[in-house]
């Protein structure tokens, strides 16, 4: 490889992160759609993450603004897509995501569901499954919106059950409705509507949708190139492996998509070779110092496979669960410096694991607060978060050791 490639240092990457991920106050957005586009989709495996991640980047954080986009206008679409993970993406981006990732994942979901039901539930074959799906979609169209229980009342076949992992300690009896509805959602034929309860609830009502196979989408190679370009504009410079991990594509597909964007090689501070868009090689001015409290599974925290440039590896055991899901994090000028949690009484508590300059803090000095510039800014963000959350209580679906400790 050439030794004359441009170089983008870690400070430049952090400057880009603060501006393009809308985390520095001067760059916060007015609308939820702007946030989703800036991070190329909000993680939605945990319903609370969508609201917390969006509001962290909104100039005027308000759950009602997020609900407007998700439910009132439908300008955000939940899709099972990158890494087989649920994302909320802008409606304009949905066809690109469908063609580049979601359709292939939906096909695997259907194949797995068909095998699971026809082999595990007596009396089920593909013909019966198709009939049940047809009647389920008809019932949903008639109601406009319905819960899984309401649909099962209309289509009793949905109440059939399958014993999962028989004879094992974790044996469970599961209704076929769960897998059928999941597959229909993966295909876009139904979509999640407003949940029962508040914005932290994962009990959704279902609405009719448009099958992703019917969307006027570009061919898969073109869609992958488009998605790669958008990702580099928000997350670049990065490595080929970062994009491969983020999308879940094969290495060949990833390289082809990057080649189609015209991405160029750049040197990174850790000595690895990264890639960046050809118009993103000039220095980027760092924004004013900023702090952020981001939720578990936030798209910025989960934006790269190689995280050492913004996360001290020594802090991974405290901030991630055993499955690799990151918990709530505290950020300072493009680096993760701690974690936060909400206690049962509503108090937002946080802990710094490093000082503002990156030095690790001794165990006894890891207090909730401190007098540094970073700690002062974090305290202000914690107050901002508490103000808009109000009486709502948030417990992440995927809990990190530090979050569990702080929430006691």
mmCIF file of C-alpha atoms in Angstrom:
data_model
loop_
_atom_site.group_PDB
_atom_site.id
_atom_site.type_symbol
_atom_site.label_atom_id
_atom_site.label_comp_id
_atom_site.label_asym_id
_atom_site.label_seq_id
_atom_site.Cartn_x
_atom_site.Cartn_y
_atom_site.Cartn_z
ATOM 1 C CA UNK A 1 0.000 0.000 0.000
ATOM 2 C CA UNK A 2 1.076 3.569 -0.613
ATOM 3 C CA UNK A 3 2.851 5.436 2.180
ATOM 4 C CA UNK A 4 1.667 8.791 0.810
ATOM 5 C CA UNK A 5 -1.963 8.332 1.770
ATOM 6 C CA UNK A 6 -3.640 11.252 3.631
ATOM 7 C CA UNK A 7 -3.743 11.010 7.411
ATOM 8 C CA UNK A 8 -6.665 11.797 9.679
ATOM 9 C CA UNK A 9 -5.738 11.775 13.347
ATOM 10 C CA UNK A 10 -7.860 10.826 16.332
ATOM 11 C CA UNK A 11 -8.595 14.455 17.156
ATOM 12 C CA UNK A 12 -10.026 14.852 13.663
ATOM 13 C CA UNK A 13 -12.200 11.773 14.070
ATOM 14 C CA UNK A 14 -13.540 13.054 17.384
ATOM 15 C CA UNK A 15 -14.234 16.481 15.896
ATOM 16 C CA UNK A 16 -16.243 14.861 13.116
ATOM 17 C CA UNK A 17 -18.125 12.718 15.622
ATOM 18 C CA UNK A 18 -19.249 15.680 17.723
ATOM 19 C CA UNK A 19 -20.474 17.640 14.711
ATOM 20 C CA UNK A 20 -21.907 14.960 12.462
ATOM 21 C CA UNK A 21 -23.502 12.850 15.178
ATOM 22 C CA UNK A 22 -25.218 16.039 16.444
ATOM 23 C CA UNK A 23 -23.773 15.731 19.950
ATOM 24 C CA UNK A 24 -22.170 19.152 20.337
ATOM 25 C CA UNK A 25 -24.920 21.622 21.381
ATOM 26 C CA UNK A 26 -24.353 23.901 18.379
ATOM 27 C CA UNK A 27 -25.176 21.029 16.024
ATOM 28 C CA UNK A 28 -28.308 19.663 17.679
ATOM 29 C CA UNK A 29 -31.334 19.172 15.472
ATOM 30 C CA UNK A 30 -34.868 20.503 15.445
ATOM 31 C CA UNK A 31 -36.587 17.329 14.201
ATOM 32 C CA UNK A 32 -36.248 13.625 14.865
ATOM 33 C CA UNK A 33 -35.854 12.836 11.175
ATOM 34 C CA UNK A 34 -32.682 14.935 11.098
ATOM 35 C CA UNK A 35 -31.283 12.892 13.963
ATOM 36 C CA UNK A 36 -32.075 9.548 12.333
ATOM 37 C CA UNK A 37 -30.463 10.658 9.077
ATOM 38 C CA UNK A 38 -27.368 11.987 10.857
ATOM 39 C CA UNK A 39 -26.672 8.638 12.540
ATOM 40 C CA UNK A 40 -28.017 6.549 9.607
ATOM 41 C CA UNK A 41 -30.704 5.011 11.788
ATOM 42 C CA UNK A 42 -31.509 4.863 15.492
ATOM 43 C CA UNK A 43 -31.090 1.548 17.282
ATOM 44 C CA UNK A 44 -34.556 0.282 18.178
ATOM 45 C CA UNK A 45 -34.064 -3.110 19.867
ATOM 46 C CA UNK A 46 -34.880 -1.318 23.117
ATOM 47 C CA UNK A 47 -37.810 1.076 22.541
ATOM 48 C CA UNK A 48 -36.437 3.548 25.088
ATOM 49 C CA UNK A 49 -33.196 3.890 23.126
ATOM 50 C CA UNK A 50 -34.956 5.542 20.190
ATOM 51 C CA UNK A 51 -36.328 8.313 22.385
ATOM 52 C CA UNK A 52 -33.232 8.727 24.538
ATOM 53 C CA UNK A 53 -30.861 8.777 21.554
ATOM 54 C CA UNK A 54 -33.024 11.210 19.590
ATOM 55 C CA UNK A 55 -33.601 13.578 22.508
ATOM 56 C CA UNK A 56 -29.893 13.652 23.334
ATOM 57 C CA UNK A 57 -29.442 15.257 19.904
ATOM 58 C CA UNK A 58 -32.515 17.507 19.795
ATOM 59 C CA UNK A 59 -32.251 21.178 20.634
ATOM 60 C CA UNK A 60 -35.605 20.883 22.405
ATOM 61 C CA UNK A 61 -35.822 17.275 23.669
ATOM 62 C CA UNK A 62 -39.380 16.000 23.872
ATOM 63 C CA UNK A 63 -40.717 12.415 23.591
ATOM 64 C CA UNK A 64 -43.758 13.782 21.766
ATOM 65 C CA UNK A 65 -41.479 14.971 18.949
ATOM 66 C CA UNK A 66 -40.111 11.434 18.555
ATOM 67 C CA UNK A 67 -43.611 9.942 18.654
ATOM 68 C CA UNK A 68 -44.701 12.373 15.944
ATOM 69 C CA UNK A 69 -42.113 10.907 13.588
ATOM 70 C CA UNK A 70 -42.665 7.289 14.616
ATOM 71 C CA UNK A 71 -46.439 7.134 14.852
ATOM 72 C CA UNK A 72 -48.252 10.296 13.779
ATOM 73 C CA UNK A 73 -46.450 10.903 10.478
ATOM 74 C CA UNK A 74 -44.653 7.591 9.960
ATOM 75 C CA UNK A 75 -41.544 9.412 8.775
ATOM 76 C CA UNK A 76 -39.414 6.954 10.758
ATOM 77 C CA UNK A 77 -39.695 3.269 9.893
ATOM 78 C CA UNK A 78 -38.600 0.425 12.163
ATOM 79 C CA UNK A 79 -36.748 -2.222 10.160
ATOM 80 C CA UNK A 80 -34.873 -5.410 10.967
ATOM 81 C CA UNK A 81 -31.751 -4.662 8.988
ATOM 82 C CA UNK A 82 -28.079 -4.011 9.705
ATOM 83 C CA UNK A 83 -26.536 -6.866 11.741
ATOM 84 C CA UNK A 84 -30.040 -8.336 11.994
ATOM 85 C CA UNK A 85 -30.800 -5.532 14.442
ATOM 86 C CA UNK A 86 -33.912 -3.388 14.677
ATOM 87 C CA UNK A 87 -33.328 0.200 13.532
ATOM 88 C CA UNK A 88 -35.602 3.209 13.072
ATOM 89 C CA UNK A 89 -34.614 4.844 9.780
ATOM 90 C CA UNK A 90 -35.968 7.778 7.819
ATOM 91 C CA UNK A 91 -38.715 6.881 5.348
ATOM 92 C CA UNK A 92 -36.610 8.163 2.440
ATOM 93 C CA UNK A 93 -33.765 5.839 3.420
ATOM 94 C CA UNK A 94 -36.021 2.804 3.953
ATOM 95 C CA UNK A 95 -35.896 1.593 0.304
ATOM 96 C CA UNK A 96 -32.083 1.748 0.358
ATOM 97 C CA UNK A 97 -31.907 -0.198 3.622
ATOM 98 C CA UNK A 98 -34.492 -2.679 2.354
ATOM 99 C CA UNK A 99 -32.516 -3.462 -0.787
ATOM 100 C CA UNK A 100 -29.073 -3.415 0.819
ATOM 101 C CA UNK A 101 -29.837 -5.521 3.909
ATOM 102 C CA UNK A 102 -33.431 -5.965 5.061
ATOM 103 C CA UNK A 103 -34.756 -8.107 2.201
ATOM 104 C CA UNK A 104 -32.046 -10.735 2.619
ATOM 105 C CA UNK A 105 -32.617 -10.816 6.374
ATOM 106 C CA UNK A 106 -36.384 -11.111 5.888
ATOM 107 C CA UNK A 107 -35.865 -14.086 3.575
ATOM 108 C CA UNK A 108 -33.823 -15.831 6.273
ATOM 109 C CA UNK A 109 -36.432 -14.977 8.875
ATOM 110 C CA UNK A 110 -39.159 -16.522 6.729
ATOM 111 C CA UNK A 111 -37.185 -19.685 6.008
ATOM 112 C CA UNK A 112 -36.465 -20.118 9.700
ATOM 113 C CA UNK A 113 -40.054 -19.432 10.705
ATOM 114 C CA UNK A 114 -41.495 -21.880 8.171
ATOM 115 C CA UNK A 115 -39.158 -24.629 9.370
ATOM 116 C CA UNK A 116 -39.857 -23.845 13.019
ATOM 117 C CA UNK A 117 -43.643 -23.987 12.649
ATOM 118 C CA UNK A 118 -44.037 -26.847 10.177
ATOM 119 C CA UNK A 119 -41.663 -29.080 12.143
ATOM 120 C CA UNK A 120 -42.662 -28.013 15.640
ATOM 121 C CA UNK A 121 -46.406 -27.400 15.581
ATOM 122 C CA UNK A 122 -48.640 -30.434 14.781
ATOM 123 C CA UNK A 123 -51.030 -29.857 11.898
ATOM 124 C CA UNK A 124 -49.116 -26.973 10.382
ATOM 125 C CA UNK A 125 -47.822 -26.877 6.828
ATOM 126 C CA UNK A 126 -47.003 -24.047 4.449
ATOM 127 C CA UNK A 127 -50.528 -23.951 3.066
ATOM 128 C CA UNK A 128 -52.055 -23.461 6.507
ATOM 129 C CA UNK A 129 -49.406 -20.889 7.377
ATOM 130 C CA UNK A 130 -50.200 -18.864 4.252
ATOM 131 C CA UNK A 131 -53.903 -18.962 5.086
ATOM 132 C CA UNK A 132 -53.299 -17.804 8.658
ATOM 133 C CA UNK A 133 -51.117 -14.951 7.454
ATOM 134 C CA UNK A 134 -53.762 -13.871 4.944
ATOM 135 C CA UNK A 135 -56.451 -13.827 7.617
ATOM 136 C CA UNK A 136 -54.160 -12.008 10.058
ATOM 137 C CA UNK A 137 -53.414 -9.259 7.546
ATOM 138 C CA UNK A 138 -57.112 -8.944 6.712
ATOM 139 C CA UNK A 139 -58.003 -8.615 10.395
ATOM 140 C CA UNK A 140 -55.335 -5.953 10.844
ATOM 141 C CA UNK A 141 -56.584 -3.981 7.861
ATOM 142 C CA UNK A 142 -60.116 -4.164 9.240
ATOM 143 C CA UNK A 143 -59.075 -2.840 12.649
ATOM 144 C CA UNK A 144 -56.393 -0.444 11.438
ATOM 145 C CA UNK A 145 -54.348 -1.216 14.529
ATOM 146 C CA UNK A 146 -54.322 -4.178 16.918
ATOM 147 C CA UNK A 147 -52.230 -5.953 19.524
ATOM 148 C CA UNK A 148 -51.057 -9.523 19.110
ATOM 149 C CA UNK A 149 -53.744 -10.643 21.582
ATOM 150 C CA UNK A 150 -56.468 -8.853 19.601
ATOM 151 C CA UNK A 151 -55.293 -10.476 16.375
ATOM 152 C CA UNK A 152 -55.275 -13.886 18.042
ATOM 153 C CA UNK A 153 -58.880 -13.329 19.081
ATOM 154 C CA UNK A 154 -59.766 -12.780 15.421
ATOM 155 C CA UNK A 155 -57.505 -15.576 14.105
ATOM 156 C CA UNK A 156 -57.520 -18.382 16.715
ATOM 157 C CA UNK A 157 -54.777 -20.317 14.892
ATOM 158 C CA UNK A 158 -52.343 -17.711 16.187
ATOM 159 C CA UNK A 159 -52.871 -19.123 19.682
ATOM 160 C CA UNK A 160 -51.253 -22.461 18.806
ATOM 161 C CA UNK A 161 -48.053 -23.082 20.723
ATOM 162 C CA UNK A 162 -44.696 -24.780 20.270
ATOM 163 C CA UNK A 163 -42.514 -26.168 23.033
ATOM 164 C CA UNK A 164 -39.050 -24.702 22.598
ATOM 165 C CA UNK A 165 -35.942 -26.582 23.840
ATOM 166 C CA UNK A 166 -37.948 -29.494 25.333
ATOM 167 C CA UNK A 167 -36.288 -31.180 28.259
ATOM 168 C CA UNK A 168 -33.844 -28.321 28.819
ATOM 169 C CA UNK A 169 -33.784 -26.115 31.930
ATOM 170 C CA UNK A 170 -34.855 -23.212 29.733
ATOM 171 C CA UNK A 171 -37.755 -25.065 28.086
ATOM 172 C CA UNK A 172 -40.555 -22.675 27.141
ATOM 173 C CA UNK A 173 -43.931 -22.754 25.450
ATOM 174 C CA UNK A 174 -44.232 -20.097 22.756
ATOM 175 C CA UNK A 175 -47.268 -19.004 20.763
ATOM 176 C CA UNK A 176 -46.829 -19.230 16.989
ATOM 177 C CA UNK A 177 -48.117 -15.673 16.769
ATOM 178 C CA UNK A 178 -44.802 -14.310 18.037
ATOM 179 C CA UNK A 179 -42.796 -15.776 15.174
ATOM 180 C CA UNK A 180 -45.421 -15.113 12.505
ATOM 181 C CA UNK A 181 -45.794 -11.453 13.444
ATOM 182 C CA UNK A 182 -42.021 -11.038 13.704
ATOM 183 C CA UNK A 183 -41.611 -12.381 10.175
ATOM 184 C CA UNK A 184 -44.393 -10.240 8.734
ATOM 185 C CA UNK A 185 -42.737 -7.222 10.358
ATOM 186 C CA UNK A 186 -39.319 -8.208 8.994
ATOM 187 C CA UNK A 187 -40.882 -8.216 5.532
ATOM 188 C CA UNK A 188 -42.506 -4.821 6.101
ATOM 189 C CA UNK A 189 -46.007 -6.233 5.678
ATOM 190 C CA UNK A 190 -46.907 -5.043 9.156
ATOM 191 C CA UNK A 191 -45.219 -2.404 11.299
ATOM 192 C CA UNK A 192 -45.085 -1.435 14.935
ATOM 193 C CA UNK A 193 -47.558 1.240 15.935
ATOM 194 C CA UNK A 194 -47.883 3.151 19.173
ATOM 195 C CA UNK A 195 -47.098 0.940 22.182
ATOM 196 C CA UNK A 196 -49.477 0.174 24.977
ATOM 197 C CA UNK A 197 -48.312 2.352 27.823
ATOM 198 C CA UNK A 198 -45.526 4.898 27.596
ATOM 199 C CA UNK A 199 -42.550 5.303 25.283
ATOM 200 C CA UNK A 200 -40.467 2.772 27.211
ATOM 201 C CA UNK A 201 -42.975 -0.036 26.551
ATOM 202 C CA UNK A 202 -42.179 -2.900 24.176
ATOM 203 C CA UNK A 203 -45.800 -4.063 23.885
ATOM 204 C CA UNK A 204 -46.688 -2.620 20.502
ATOM 205 C CA UNK A 205 -49.873 -2.376 18.573
ATOM 206 C CA UNK A 206 -49.466 -3.529 14.973
ATOM 207 C CA UNK A 207 -50.410 -1.570 11.861
ATOM 208 C CA UNK A 208 -50.599 -2.570 8.181
ATOM 209 C CA UNK A 209 -47.385 -1.902 6.295
ATOM 210 C CA UNK A 210 -45.921 -2.084 2.808
ATOM 211 C CA UNK A 211 -43.860 -5.155 2.004
ATOM 212 C CA UNK A 212 -40.243 -4.202 1.463
ATOM 213 C CA UNK A 213 -40.245 -6.372 -1.655
ATOM 214 C CA UNK A 214 -42.768 -3.934 -3.150
ATOM 215 C CA UNK A 215 -40.795 -0.767 -2.419
ATOM 216 C CA UNK A 216 -39.355 1.066 -5.450
ATOM 217 C CA UNK A 217 -35.795 0.371 -4.328
ATOM 218 C CA UNK A 218 -32.486 0.448 -6.218
ATOM 219 C CA UNK A 219 -30.707 -2.829 -7.036
ATOM 220 C CA UNK A 220 -28.811 -4.311 -4.086
ATOM 221 C CA UNK A 221 -25.272 -3.307 -5.242
ATOM 222 C CA UNK A 222 -26.400 0.265 -5.836
ATOM 223 C CA UNK A 223 -28.229 0.340 -2.504
ATOM 224 C CA UNK A 224 -25.165 -0.964 -0.656
ATOM 225 C CA UNK A 225 -23.036 1.761 -2.240
ATOM 226 C CA UNK A 226 -25.589 4.401 -1.214
ATOM 227 C CA UNK A 227 -25.706 3.110 2.364
ATOM 228 C CA UNK A 228 -21.902 2.919 2.555
ATOM 229 C CA UNK A 229 -21.637 6.511 1.332
ATOM 230 C CA UNK A 230 -24.106 7.737 3.935
ATOM 231 C CA UNK A 231 -22.338 5.775 6.665
ATOM 232 C CA UNK A 232 -18.924 7.178 5.740
ATOM 233 C CA UNK A 233 -20.352 10.690 5.716
ATOM 234 C CA UNK A 234 -21.475 10.194 9.312
ATOM 235 C CA UNK A 235 -18.917 7.743 10.722
ATOM 236 C CA UNK A 236 -15.863 8.152 8.523
ATOM 237 C CA UNK A 237 -12.999 7.882 8.445
ATOM 238 C CA UNK A 238 -13.257 4.256 9.482
ATOM 239 C CA UNK A 239 -11.965 0.863 8.473
ATOM 240 C CA UNK A 240 -13.348 -1.644 6.021
ATOM 241 C CA UNK A 241 -13.895 -3.972 8.965
ATOM 242 C CA UNK A 242 -15.922 -1.297 10.772
ATOM 243 C CA UNK A 243 -18.375 -1.039 7.883
ATOM 244 C CA UNK A 244 -18.502 -4.803 7.419
ATOM 245 C CA UNK A 245 -19.376 -5.214 11.101
ATOM 246 C CA UNK A 246 -21.904 -2.354 11.160
ATOM 247 C CA UNK A 247 -23.819 -3.637 8.142
ATOM 248 C CA UNK A 248 -23.383 -7.387 8.539
ATOM 249 C CA UNK A 249 -22.348 -7.675 4.874
ATOM 250 C CA UNK A 250 -19.720 -10.033 3.549
ATOM 251 C CA UNK A 251 -16.212 -8.676 3.120
ATOM 252 C CA UNK A 252 -16.586 -8.826 -0.679
ATOM 253 C CA UNK A 253 -19.862 -6.886 -0.635
ATOM 254 C CA UNK A 254 -18.346 -4.321 1.726
ATOM 255 C CA UNK A 255 -15.318 -3.751 -0.472
ATOM 256 C CA UNK A 256 -17.460 -3.461 -3.579
ATOM 257 C CA UNK A 257 -19.741 -0.916 -1.918
ATOM 258 C CA UNK A 258 -16.783 1.181 -0.754
ATOM 259 C CA UNK A 259 -15.200 1.065 -4.200
ATOM 260 C CA UNK A 260 -18.448 2.386 -5.685
ATOM 261 C CA UNK A 261 -18.357 5.381 -3.322
ATOM 262 C CA UNK A 262 -14.902 6.403 -4.522
ATOM 263 C CA UNK A 263 -13.598 6.105 -0.959
ATOM 264 C CA UNK A 264 -9.874 6.681 -0.561
ATOM 265 C CA UNK A 265 -7.399 5.175 1.849
ATOM 266 C CA UNK A 266 -6.307 7.283 4.816
ATOM 267 C CA UNK A 267 -3.895 6.665 7.641
ATOM 268 C CA UNK A 268 -5.244 6.519 11.193
ATOM 269 C CA UNK A 269 -3.423 7.195 14.434
ATOM 270 C CA UNK A 270 -3.331 3.554 15.499
ATOM 271 C CA UNK A 271 -1.354 2.694 12.377
ATOM 272 C CA UNK A 272 -4.232 1.021 10.569
ATOM 273 C CA UNK A 273 -5.504 1.913 7.131
ATOM 274 C CA UNK A 274 -8.900 3.571 7.056
ATOM 275 C CA UNK A 275 -11.184 4.843 4.320
ATOM 276 C CA UNK A 276 -12.880 8.202 3.871
ATOM 277 C CA UNK A 277 -14.955 9.919 1.232
ATOM 278 C CA UNK A 278 -12.789 11.889 -1.226
ATOM 279 C CA UNK A 279 -14.346 15.196 -0.100
ATOM 280 C CA UNK A 280 -13.656 14.461 3.584
ATOM 281 C CA UNK A 281 -9.867 14.701 3.729
ATOM 282 C CA UNK A 282 -9.438 18.267 4.955
ATOM 283 C CA UNK A 283 -9.084 19.077 8.676
ATOM 284 C CA UNK A 284 -12.349 19.590 10.564
ATOM 285 C CA UNK A 285 -12.486 22.157 13.356
ATOM 286 C CA UNK A 286 -13.442 20.734 16.723
ATOM 287 C CA UNK A 287 -16.722 22.070 18.110
ATOM 288 C CA UNK A 288 -16.881 23.813 21.469
ATOM 289 C CA UNK A 289 -16.273 21.367 24.360
ATOM 290 C CA UNK A 290 -19.319 19.195 24.808
ATOM 291 C CA UNK A 291 -20.713 16.466 27.044
ATOM 292 C CA UNK A 292 -23.445 13.935 26.339
ATOM 293 C CA UNK A 293 -25.302 11.216 28.203
ATOM 294 C CA UNK A 294 -26.144 8.561 25.621
ATOM 295 C CA UNK A 295 -28.387 5.532 26.187
ATOM 296 C CA UNK A 296 -27.658 1.851 26.000
ATOM 297 C CA UNK A 297 -27.151 0.750 22.369
ATOM 298 C CA UNK A 298 -26.810 4.334 21.189
ATOM 299 C CA UNK A 299 -25.872 4.414 17.469
ATOM 300 C CA UNK A 300 -22.723 6.453 18.114
ATOM 301 C CA UNK A 301 -21.420 4.090 20.781
ATOM 302 C CA UNK A 302 -22.185 1.128 18.492
ATOM 303 C CA UNK A 303 -21.004 2.791 15.288
ATOM 304 C CA UNK A 304 -17.615 1.096 14.899
ATOM 305 C CA UNK A 305 -16.138 -2.319 15.580
ATOM 306 C CA UNK A 306 -12.744 -0.862 16.567
ATOM 307 C CA UNK A 307 -13.474 1.534 19.433
ATOM 308 C CA UNK A 308 -10.120 2.220 21.104
ATOM 309 C CA UNK A 309 -9.990 5.762 19.688
ATOM 310 C CA UNK A 310 -13.050 6.751 21.725
ATOM 311 C CA UNK A 311 -13.251 4.070 24.434
ATOM 312 C CA UNK A 312 -10.553 2.894 26.817
ATOM 313 C CA UNK A 313 -10.421 -0.935 26.493
ATOM 314 C CA UNK A 314 -10.011 -1.175 30.281
ATOM 315 C CA UNK A 315 -13.540 0.217 30.694
ATOM 316 C CA UNK A 316 -15.268 -2.272 28.399
ATOM 317 C CA UNK A 317 -16.089 -4.775 31.196
ATOM 318 C CA UNK A 318 -17.943 -2.073 33.139
ATOM 319 C CA UNK A 319 -19.827 -0.569 30.199
ATOM 320 C CA UNK A 320 -20.815 -3.645 28.141
ATOM 321 C CA UNK A 321 -22.897 -6.697 29.010
ATOM 322 C CA UNK A 322 -21.609 -10.192 28.267
ATOM 323 C CA UNK A 323 -23.262 -10.226 24.826
ATOM 324 C CA UNK A 324 -21.433 -7.120 23.629
ATOM 325 C CA UNK A 325 -24.269 -4.630 24.163
ATOM 326 C CA UNK A 326 -23.111 -1.268 25.471
ATOM 327 C CA UNK A 327 -24.922 0.344 28.373
ATOM 328 C CA UNK A 328 -25.551 4.041 29.071
ATOM 329 C CA UNK A 329 -22.412 6.117 28.522
ATOM 330 C CA UNK A 330 -21.034 9.531 29.439
ATOM 331 C CA UNK A 331 -19.153 11.353 26.674
ATOM 332 C CA UNK A 332 -16.729 14.265 26.687
ATOM 333 C CA UNK A 333 -15.498 15.790 23.431
ATOM 334 C CA UNK A 334 -15.682 12.580 21.423
ATOM 335 C CA UNK A 335 -14.607 10.069 24.097
ATOM 336 C CA UNK A 336 -16.498 7.830 26.478
ATOM 337 C CA UNK A 337 -15.416 8.814 29.978
ATOM 338 C CA UNK A 338 -18.015 7.110 32.174
ATOM 339 C CA UNK A 339 -21.511 5.740 32.560
ATOM 340 C CA UNK A 340 -24.867 6.785 33.979
ATOM 341 C CA UNK A 341 -28.116 5.322 35.276
ATOM 342 C CA UNK A 342 -31.508 6.315 36.611
ATOM 343 C CA UNK A 343 -32.472 5.263 40.109
ATOM 344 C CA UNK A 344 -35.941 4.190 41.217
ATOM 345 C CA UNK A 345 -36.644 7.664 42.604
ATOM 346 C CA UNK A 346 -35.847 9.190 39.204
ATOM 347 C CA UNK A 347 -32.421 10.608 40.062
ATOM 348 C CA UNK A 348 -29.915 10.574 37.198
ATOM 349 C CA UNK A 349 -26.572 9.401 38.588
ATOM 350 C CA UNK A 350 -23.269 9.142 36.777
ATOM 351 C CA UNK A 351 -19.656 8.197 37.288
ATOM 352 C CA UNK A 352 -16.490 9.276 35.541
ATOM 353 C CA UNK A 353 -13.990 6.512 34.811
ATOM 354 C CA UNK A 354 -11.417 8.962 33.413
ATOM 355 C CA UNK A 355 -10.824 12.665 33.793
ATOM 356 C CA UNK A 356 -11.434 15.028 30.890
ATOM 357 C CA UNK A 357 -7.949 14.432 29.545
ATOM 358 C CA UNK A 358 -8.181 10.643 29.491
ATOM 359 C CA UNK A 359 -6.325 9.721 32.696
ATOM 360 C CA UNK A 360 -7.950 6.924 34.689
ATOM 361 C CA UNK A 361 -9.341 7.947 38.045
ATOM 362 C CA UNK A 362 -8.353 6.047 41.184
ATOM 363 C CA UNK A 363 -11.098 3.812 42.512
ATOM 364 C CA UNK A 364 -11.788 5.955 45.560
ATOM 365 C CA UNK A 365 -12.074 9.145 43.538
ATOM 366 C CA UNK A 366 -14.741 7.848 41.193
ATOM 367 C CA UNK A 367 -17.419 10.042 42.706
ATOM 368 C CA UNK A 368 -20.719 11.209 41.224
ATOM 369 C CA UNK A 369 -19.587 14.627 40.184
ATOM 370 C CA UNK A 370 -16.323 16.447 40.560
ATOM 371 C CA UNK A 371 -15.037 19.896 39.796
ATOM 372 C CA UNK A 372 -13.415 19.492 36.382
ATOM 373 C CA UNK A 373 -14.746 21.138 33.226
ATOM 374 C CA UNK A 374 -15.883 17.732 32.014
ATOM 375 C CA UNK A 375 -17.689 16.929 35.268
ATOM 376 C CA UNK A 376 -19.421 20.312 35.276
ATOM 377 C CA UNK A 377 -20.629 19.803 31.704
ATOM 378 C CA UNK A 378 -21.780 16.255 32.461
ATOM 379 C CA UNK A 379 -23.740 17.486 35.469
ATOM 380 C CA UNK A 380 -25.507 20.012 33.232
ATOM 381 C CA UNK A 381 -26.397 17.278 30.734
ATOM 382 C CA UNK A 382 -27.696 15.068 33.550
ATOM 383 C CA UNK A 383 -29.965 17.919 34.647
ATOM 384 C CA UNK A 384 -31.136 18.396 31.064
ATOM 385 C CA UNK A 385 -31.923 14.693 30.775
ATOM 386 C CA UNK A 386 -33.797 14.619 34.085
ATOM 387 C CA UNK A 387 -35.867 17.635 33.045
ATOM 388 C CA UNK A 388 -37.342 16.089 29.918
ATOM 389 C CA UNK A 389 -37.657 12.522 31.252
ATOM 390 C CA UNK A 390 -39.762 13.768 34.133
ATOM 391 C CA UNK A 391 -41.628 10.980 35.938
ATOM 392 C CA UNK A 392 -40.673 8.256 33.441
ATOM 393 C CA UNK A 393 -38.389 5.484 34.722
ATOM 394 C CA UNK A 394 -35.963 3.878 32.287
ATOM 395 C CA UNK A 395 -34.256 0.526 32.788
ATOM 396 C CA UNK A 396 -32.205 -0.594 29.770
ATOM 397 C CA UNK A 397 -33.148 -3.918 28.259
ATOM 398 C CA UNK A 398 -29.444 -4.779 28.096
ATOM 399 C CA UNK A 399 -27.834 -3.771 31.378
ATOM 400 C CA UNK A 400 -24.135 -3.142 31.910
ATOM 401 C CA UNK A 401 -22.388 -3.817 35.234
ATOM 402 C CA UNK A 402 -21.834 -0.096 35.874
ATOM 403 C CA UNK A 403 -25.474 0.763 35.131
ATOM 404 C CA UNK A 404 -26.645 -1.937 37.549
ATOM 405 C CA UNK A 405 -24.327 -0.632 40.252
ATOM 406 C CA UNK A 406 -25.273 3.008 39.830
ATOM 407 C CA UNK A 407 -29.032 2.346 39.727
ATOM 408 C CA UNK A 408 -29.139 0.807 43.216
#
